[in-house]
XYZ file of C-alpha atoms in Angstrom:
476
model
C 114.184 34.662 129.867
C 111.351 36.017 131.664
C 110.723 39.191 129.793
C 107.480 39.894 129.056
C 106.680 39.127 125.344
C 104.972 42.651 125.012
C 108.166 44.448 125.390
C 109.319 42.194 122.524
C 107.740 43.861 119.761
C 108.371 46.028 116.907
C 106.007 49.104 115.757
C 103.287 48.241 113.705
C 104.277 49.093 109.833
C 102.510 50.917 107.202
C 103.484 49.695 103.796
C 102.243 51.314 100.292
C 102.521 49.569 96.985
C 102.188 51.689 94.114
C 101.279 50.642 90.388
C 104.119 49.653 88.147
C 105.234 47.319 85.594
C 107.409 44.344 86.221
C 109.877 45.519 83.875
C 113.402 46.472 83.692
C 114.285 49.858 85.276
C 114.023 52.536 82.662
C 114.136 56.412 82.706
C 110.352 56.265 82.237
C 109.707 53.854 85.327
C 111.770 56.143 87.586
C 110.115 59.105 86.454
C 106.637 57.432 87.127
C 107.695 56.348 90.644
C 109.191 59.664 91.544
C 105.652 61.211 90.404
C 103.654 58.740 92.487
C 105.685 59.404 95.429
C 105.198 63.092 95.239
C 101.525 62.664 94.859
C 100.921 60.444 97.735
C 103.409 62.706 100.115
C 100.576 65.058 99.931
C 98.144 62.588 101.584
C 100.436 61.909 104.785
C 100.157 63.715 107.997
C 102.545 66.297 109.006
C 105.823 64.598 110.443
C 105.609 61.591 108.087
C 107.151 60.476 104.909
C 107.091 57.722 102.067
C 110.605 55.926 102.384
C 111.766 53.552 99.502
C 112.070 50.052 100.844
C 114.514 49.260 98.200
C 116.656 52.493 98.712
C 117.437 55.303 96.329
C 116.049 54.674 93.098
C 119.043 55.824 91.132
C 121.158 53.131 92.799
C 118.642 50.145 92.330
C 119.550 49.222 89.037
C 123.303 49.143 89.999
C 122.519 46.901 92.844
C 120.664 44.706 90.607
C 123.173 44.357 87.739
C 124.188 40.797 87.147
C 121.496 39.269 89.078
C 118.420 37.279 88.082
C 115.894 40.294 89.050
C 117.247 42.878 86.748
C 114.839 42.091 84.220
C 111.728 42.884 86.552
C 113.604 45.412 88.728
C 111.189 48.334 88.396
C 108.651 46.200 90.671
C 110.782 47.105 93.545
C 110.423 51.043 92.847
C 106.830 50.428 93.924
C 107.528 49.544 97.718
C 107.340 52.369 100.328
C 107.325 52.411 104.031
C 105.442 55.244 105.865
C 107.942 56.518 108.450
C 106.839 58.923 111.104
C 103.302 58.156 111.133
C 101.801 57.283 114.632
C 98.352 56.050 115.715
C 95.296 55.303 113.465
C 97.588 53.432 110.860
C 94.461 51.559 109.492
C 92.603 54.806 108.835
C 95.583 56.261 106.910
C 95.905 52.915 104.881
C 92.366 53.355 104.102
C 92.569 56.639 102.759
C 95.997 56.050 100.911
C 94.035 53.069 99.093
C 91.626 55.737 97.511
C 94.723 57.101 95.470
C 94.742 56.058 91.860
C 98.533 55.504 92.231
C 98.258 52.996 95.053
C 97.836 49.244 94.271
C 97.822 48.392 98.097
C 98.360 49.680 101.502
C 98.065 47.485 104.485
C 99.559 47.706 108.294
C 101.795 44.809 109.123
C 101.207 43.884 112.952
C 104.364 43.936 115.330
C 106.969 41.400 114.624
C 108.567 39.465 117.730
C 111.431 37.307 118.159
C 110.293 33.680 117.822
C 111.423 32.292 121.136
C 109.117 29.551 122.550
C 106.109 30.810 124.262
C 105.695 30.322 127.794
C 104.527 27.047 128.859
C 106.513 25.470 126.273
C 109.955 26.023 127.527
C 111.756 26.126 130.627
C 112.108 29.385 132.290
C 114.798 29.519 135.184
C 115.465 33.215 135.625
C 118.617 35.217 135.437
C 121.011 33.880 138.094
C 121.905 36.519 140.744
C 125.322 34.728 141.584
C 128.376 36.342 140.617
C 130.163 34.987 137.721
C 133.326 33.328 138.649
C 136.867 34.733 137.670
C 136.944 32.655 134.405
C 133.835 31.281 132.717
C 133.599 27.319 132.902
C 133.665 25.392 129.615
C 129.980 25.156 128.431
C 130.945 23.289 125.208
C 129.718 19.647 126.173
C 126.521 21.223 127.040
C 125.925 22.278 123.071
C 124.522 18.702 121.947
C 123.505 20.261 118.754
C 127.310 20.517 117.641
C 127.608 16.752 118.367
C 127.420 13.852 115.711
C 124.225 13.055 113.961
C 121.370 12.258 114.634
C 121.774 13.933 117.916
C 123.301 17.204 116.528
C 124.392 18.768 113.063
C 128.060 16.872 113.235
C 129.637 20.350 113.586
C 132.643 19.063 115.281
C 133.428 16.673 112.456
C 132.803 19.563 110.059
C 135.712 21.568 111.938
C 138.082 19.214 110.876
C 137.394 19.645 107.319
C 138.861 22.944 105.182
C 136.264 25.676 105.465
C 134.115 23.950 107.789
C 134.289 26.547 110.453
C 132.542 29.004 107.865
C 136.006 30.456 106.557
C 135.304 33.420 104.431
C 131.545 33.380 104.619
C 129.701 36.391 105.904
C 126.268 36.101 107.887
C 123.898 38.935 108.664
C 121.224 38.710 111.320
C 118.001 40.510 110.995
C 116.105 41.384 114.267
C 116.191 43.634 116.961
C 119.184 43.953 119.196
C 122.488 42.300 120.244
C 125.392 42.717 122.549
C 128.567 42.333 120.536
C 130.828 43.288 123.639
C 130.075 39.835 125.309
C 133.424 38.013 126.353
C 132.627 35.162 123.483
C 131.556 37.291 120.625
C 134.836 39.106 120.322
C 136.348 37.567 116.962
C 134.943 37.884 113.408
C 132.103 40.115 114.788
C 131.216 43.181 112.745
C 128.507 44.810 115.059
C 125.140 46.547 113.945
C 125.591 47.752 110.231
C 121.833 49.187 109.917
C 118.718 50.172 111.892
C 118.380 51.475 115.404
C 118.810 48.521 118.105
C 116.028 48.223 120.529
C 116.906 49.305 124.030
C 114.816 46.097 125.496
C 116.982 43.559 127.446
C 114.872 41.002 125.831
C 115.770 41.766 122.423
C 119.286 42.185 123.279
C 119.535 39.015 125.045
C 117.853 37.155 121.932
C 120.326 38.433 119.370
C 123.214 37.603 121.700
C 121.886 34.193 122.087
C 121.611 33.969 118.001
C 125.404 35.364 117.590
C 126.477 32.721 120.067
C 124.883 29.705 118.254
C 126.290 30.797 115.090
C 129.718 32.375 115.846
C 130.691 31.997 119.185
C 134.526 32.255 119.788
C 137.032 29.376 119.976
C 138.589 29.573 123.509
C 138.862 27.678 126.665
C 135.684 29.026 128.264
C 132.089 29.672 127.517
C 130.393 28.336 124.298
C 131.811 27.752 120.776
C 129.787 28.765 117.750
C 129.090 26.262 114.669
C 131.165 28.398 112.391
C 133.380 30.859 114.643
C 135.488 31.799 111.522
C 132.549 33.185 109.586
C 132.122 36.986 109.811
C 128.911 37.813 111.444
C 127.130 41.564 111.375
C 123.630 42.342 112.274
C 120.682 44.866 110.803
C 118.085 45.941 113.176
C 114.419 46.325 112.062
C 114.048 49.187 114.381
C 114.053 52.760 112.636
C 113.190 51.068 108.926
C 110.950 48.338 109.351
C 111.696 44.545 108.511
C 111.667 44.743 104.431
C 114.076 47.626 104.560
C 116.275 46.088 107.024
C 116.233 42.873 104.742
C 117.178 44.665 101.663
C 119.938 46.460 103.466
C 121.433 43.268 104.838
C 121.032 41.748 101.291
C 123.285 44.763 99.563
C 126.134 43.859 102.415
C 126.467 40.586 101.337
C 127.954 38.531 98.332
C 126.467 35.657 96.271
C 126.732 32.345 98.577
C 126.816 34.422 101.843
C 123.921 33.969 104.379
C 121.186 36.045 105.962
C 119.136 35.046 109.100
C 115.627 36.341 109.802
C 114.750 36.071 113.318
C 111.163 37.543 113.412
C 107.752 36.214 113.198
C 104.303 37.881 113.206
C 100.749 37.132 114.223
C 98.805 36.019 110.828
C 95.082 35.873 109.911
C 93.942 32.883 111.994
C 93.503 35.261 115.168
C 92.979 38.514 113.271
C 96.522 39.452 113.625
C 96.465 39.843 117.105
C 99.791 39.856 119.222
C 99.094 37.143 121.584
C 101.159 35.827 124.825
C 100.896 31.916 123.459
C 101.929 33.166 120.202
C 98.921 31.072 118.547
C 98.672 31.799 114.886
C 102.069 33.439 114.255
C 103.632 32.871 110.898
C 106.879 33.225 108.896
C 107.152 36.874 107.711
C 107.563 36.102 104.005
C 103.531 36.075 104.066
C 103.391 40.055 103.969
C 104.014 41.373 100.235
C 106.925 43.644 101.034
C 108.796 41.138 103.226
C 108.308 38.532 100.488
C 109.775 41.139 97.753
C 112.637 41.813 100.064
C 113.585 38.025 100.626
C 113.124 37.417 96.756
C 115.374 40.497 96.270
C 118.353 38.860 98.493
C 117.899 35.446 96.934
C 117.945 36.848 93.319
C 121.480 38.495 94.550
C 122.502 34.797 95.441
C 122.201 35.202 99.115
C 121.194 32.062 101.238
C 118.139 33.132 103.263
C 117.197 31.134 106.467
C 113.893 32.229 107.775
C 112.381 31.186 111.300
C 109.090 29.436 110.360
C 107.245 30.668 113.364
C 105.940 29.269 116.700
C 101.978 29.572 115.901
C 101.324 25.938 115.972
C 100.164 26.538 112.509
C 99.578 24.161 109.587
C 101.108 26.459 106.785
C 99.131 24.340 104.125
C 95.859 25.446 105.637
C 93.475 27.208 103.174
C 93.241 30.323 105.345
C 96.624 31.329 103.947
C 95.323 31.197 100.323
C 92.734 33.992 100.943
C 94.149 37.100 99.819
C 93.485 40.097 102.266
C 91.802 43.044 100.586
C 94.521 45.327 101.589
C 97.247 43.215 99.732
C 98.028 44.036 95.748
C 96.005 41.820 93.508
C 99.034 40.213 92.270
C 99.636 38.287 95.811
C 99.779 34.621 96.021
C 100.171 32.503 98.784
C 104.024 32.020 99.413
C 103.744 28.950 101.527
C 102.134 27.112 98.378
C 105.650 27.335 96.959
C 106.054 27.203 93.176
C 105.698 30.448 91.479
C 105.170 32.316 94.869
C 108.312 30.619 96.166
C 110.891 33.182 97.746
C 113.593 31.097 97.663
C 114.359 31.255 101.385
C 114.976 28.245 103.682
C 111.989 28.278 106.181
C 112.848 26.401 109.553
C 110.768 24.428 111.961
C 111.519 23.531 115.629
C 112.285 19.974 116.486
C 112.787 18.274 119.886
C 116.341 17.655 121.284
C 117.165 14.106 122.591
C 114.824 13.161 125.727
C 116.913 13.868 129.037
C 119.104 16.672 127.409
C 119.710 18.964 130.304
C 117.707 16.864 132.485
C 114.347 17.328 130.674
C 112.222 15.461 128.471
C 110.613 17.240 125.421
C 109.497 14.321 123.610
C 111.087 12.074 120.861
C 114.370 13.609 119.373
C 113.725 15.496 115.984
C 109.748 15.419 116.430
C 107.855 18.592 115.894
C 107.554 20.625 119.001
C 103.896 21.557 119.634
C 104.295 25.093 118.960
C 106.281 24.861 115.675
C 104.663 25.867 112.504
C 104.777 23.023 109.832
C 104.017 22.181 106.136
C 105.137 21.486 102.617
C 106.896 24.513 102.428
C 109.079 24.113 105.742
C 112.456 22.873 104.682
C 114.406 21.907 107.661
C 114.363 21.831 111.519
C 116.781 22.846 114.280
C 116.504 22.356 118.088
C 113.552 24.126 119.413
C 114.505 23.769 123.114
C 117.677 23.167 125.356
C 120.138 25.326 123.541
C 123.035 26.593 125.274
C 124.699 29.692 124.087
C 125.555 33.308 124.949
C 122.895 35.748 126.829
C 120.050 35.670 129.158
C 122.049 34.357 132.309
C 120.361 31.422 133.463
C 123.495 29.455 133.162
C 125.725 31.998 134.257
C 124.457 35.526 135.028
C 125.636 38.270 137.709
C 125.634 41.855 137.219
C 127.678 41.868 134.026
C 125.889 41.353 130.953
C 129.062 40.292 128.797
C 129.318 37.202 130.994
C 125.853 35.755 130.570
C 125.153 32.483 129.167
C 121.774 30.358 128.811
C 121.062 26.584 128.758
C 117.436 27.311 127.588
C 117.643 29.082 124.397
C 114.379 28.195 122.406
C 111.724 28.336 119.642
C 112.105 28.725 115.882
C 114.501 31.257 117.386
C 117.088 28.753 118.461
C 116.290 26.511 115.428
C 117.340 28.960 112.706
C 120.605 29.823 113.829
C 121.606 26.068 114.190
C 120.278 25.961 110.338
C 122.364 29.011 109.678
C 125.526 27.423 111.294
C 125.035 24.298 109.036
C 124.417 26.480 106.042
C 127.202 28.640 106.308
C 129.692 25.621 107.350
C 128.460 23.776 104.284
C 129.275 26.931 102.197
C 132.684 27.259 103.579
C 133.622 23.582 102.973
C 131.984 23.843 99.442
C 134.102 26.947 98.591
C 137.190 25.196 99.638
C 136.369 22.247 97.537
C 134.607 23.331 94.399
C 133.008 26.551 94.860
C 129.943 27.999 96.881
C 126.605 26.890 96.090
C 123.589 28.655 95.047
C 120.489 29.318 97.420
C 118.401 26.641 95.468
C 121.179 24.101 95.695
C 121.719 24.641 99.235
C 118.022 24.192 100.143
C 117.608 21.029 97.947
C 120.791 19.614 99.912
C 119.124 20.321 103.107
C 116.035 18.641 101.971
C 117.585 15.519 100.571
C 120.152 14.857 103.727
C 120.072 14.703 107.186
C 118.494 12.890 110.013
C 114.634 12.251 109.541
C 112.032 13.938 111.418
C 110.247 11.563 113.791
C 106.845 10.942 115.043
C 105.606 12.099 118.439
C 102.203 11.657 119.985
C 99.572 13.605 118.161
C 102.351 15.224 115.849
C 103.292 12.789 113.167
C 106.248 13.316 110.743
C 103.876 13.979 108.213
C 103.510 17.602 109.855
C 106.499 18.343 108.220
C 109.327 20.609 109.710
C 111.780 18.852 107.780
C 115.431 16.822 108.821
C 117.811 18.088 111.095
C 120.983 18.880 109.076
C 123.938 16.429 109.054
C 126.938 18.204 107.717
C 128.842 15.052 106.955
C 125.970 13.671 104.857
C 125.686 17.320 103.257
C 129.256 17.327 101.951
C 130.529 13.943 101.219
C 129.602 12.535 97.874
C 126.358 10.451 97.445
C-alpha cells in the first residue's frame, strides 16, 4: 500500500451548468438545451467538447419514467462535462461564466480513493515471497464478518434466505479493479463503463473493495460479505465522476446498491490535494455529483458514499458558504433537509483493540482522520480490513494471488456498509420485498452497535453505529 497518493488522482474536471427550469422534460426544454449547447461549444478550445452528464437528451425522459424525478427531469439537461480540455481550466471556466446561457462553471479538484493517509495506517509493503501452491484460508482474519458488536454479523446473515445478497446488484464507482483475481471469479460482471486507470494503486484499491463485498465462497483466501450479489464497476476515468454515477444508476434496478469510493479536497485548504488528506470531503458537495446521486436515489438505487478522510466536522459553517462558481440554487448538502441527496454517508470507526496485533483505540470510536457530523449515517471498520489486493498478507509476482491485512480509511468502511446493505436487501426481498433508499438509511441509523468515545473524539462527533444485520432484519 505504499503507492504515492499523487499517482492516485483523477484529472480535474470542468463542469458547466446552464440555465433551465426544474420542470418536466418537454420539446421546448429539449430545444433550449440543444441551442445552449451549440452556442457554448463555440467558446471551447479546439479538441474539446461539451458532453451531457446525464446522457443523450432524447433518452433521459425514458430513463426517468416511473421515478420520483420525472416531474423535474429537465434540470438534468443543464449539466455538462468539458471533455478534452487540458490546462488552464480555471481560465476557461471564467470565460464560460460570461455567457448568458451559463448558470455556473467550476473546476472540481482531482478525486482520490479514500484510503487512510500515511501515518494513520500500517504500511507493511508488498511481500516478495512466492505465494504457496494453495492460498491459505484468511477468513478468520476478517473480524468484520463476526457477530456484533465486533462485526456486522455477516456469518449469521448467511444462514438466512437472501443473506448472502442473492439477487442484488452492486456497482462500484472509482478507478480500476482486478477482476481476474483468484477470489473474484463468481458473480463478477467486470467493468461496464469508463476507462480504468492503469495505476497499480487504483487497481489494488478496487480489488480490495470488491473482495470485501463479494469475495468468492471457497476453501482459500477471503469471503465477501455478500458473495451471491452480482458486482460490476464503472470507472470515473474518461467521463468524470458524475457521468460515472449516472451510468452506474442506469445499470441498476430499484433496491440495488451503488458504492462511491472517492473523496476530494474541499474548501478548508483551498481545494488543494494534500498527502495528509486534511480537508477532504464527500463528493456530493459538488453540484453535478449531488445531482447524479439524487438521480440514482430517485430511481430507487441505494447509494453508499465514502464520507472522506479529511478529519472534518461536516457541520462546520465553512460548508454553508456557496462558492461563487457554483449555481445560485446550490445549498450545503451536509445540512440535509431539502438539500439531502438521499445517499448513505459512511465514517471510519476503529476495529477492536489488538486486532491483527495493533491497537487503534476503542472499538467503534471515530478514527482521527474520519470526517464526522450529523449527516454521517453509519460507520465501518477504517483499519485492519483483510481482503483481496495489495499483497502485504500474500504477495509474490502474480497479482491475482495478492491479499492484504491493512485495507483502510472510509475506503474500507464503505464496502463493509455496502455488504450490510446488500445482505439486508437480499433478506428483505426473500421475506417481504426490497426496501427503499430512505428505509434502508433509517434502519441503519436506528439499529447497530453504538459509536463509542475515544480520547479527544467523543461519540458526539458522529460517525454513526456499526451495522448489525441481525438487529436490522429481526422485528423490533
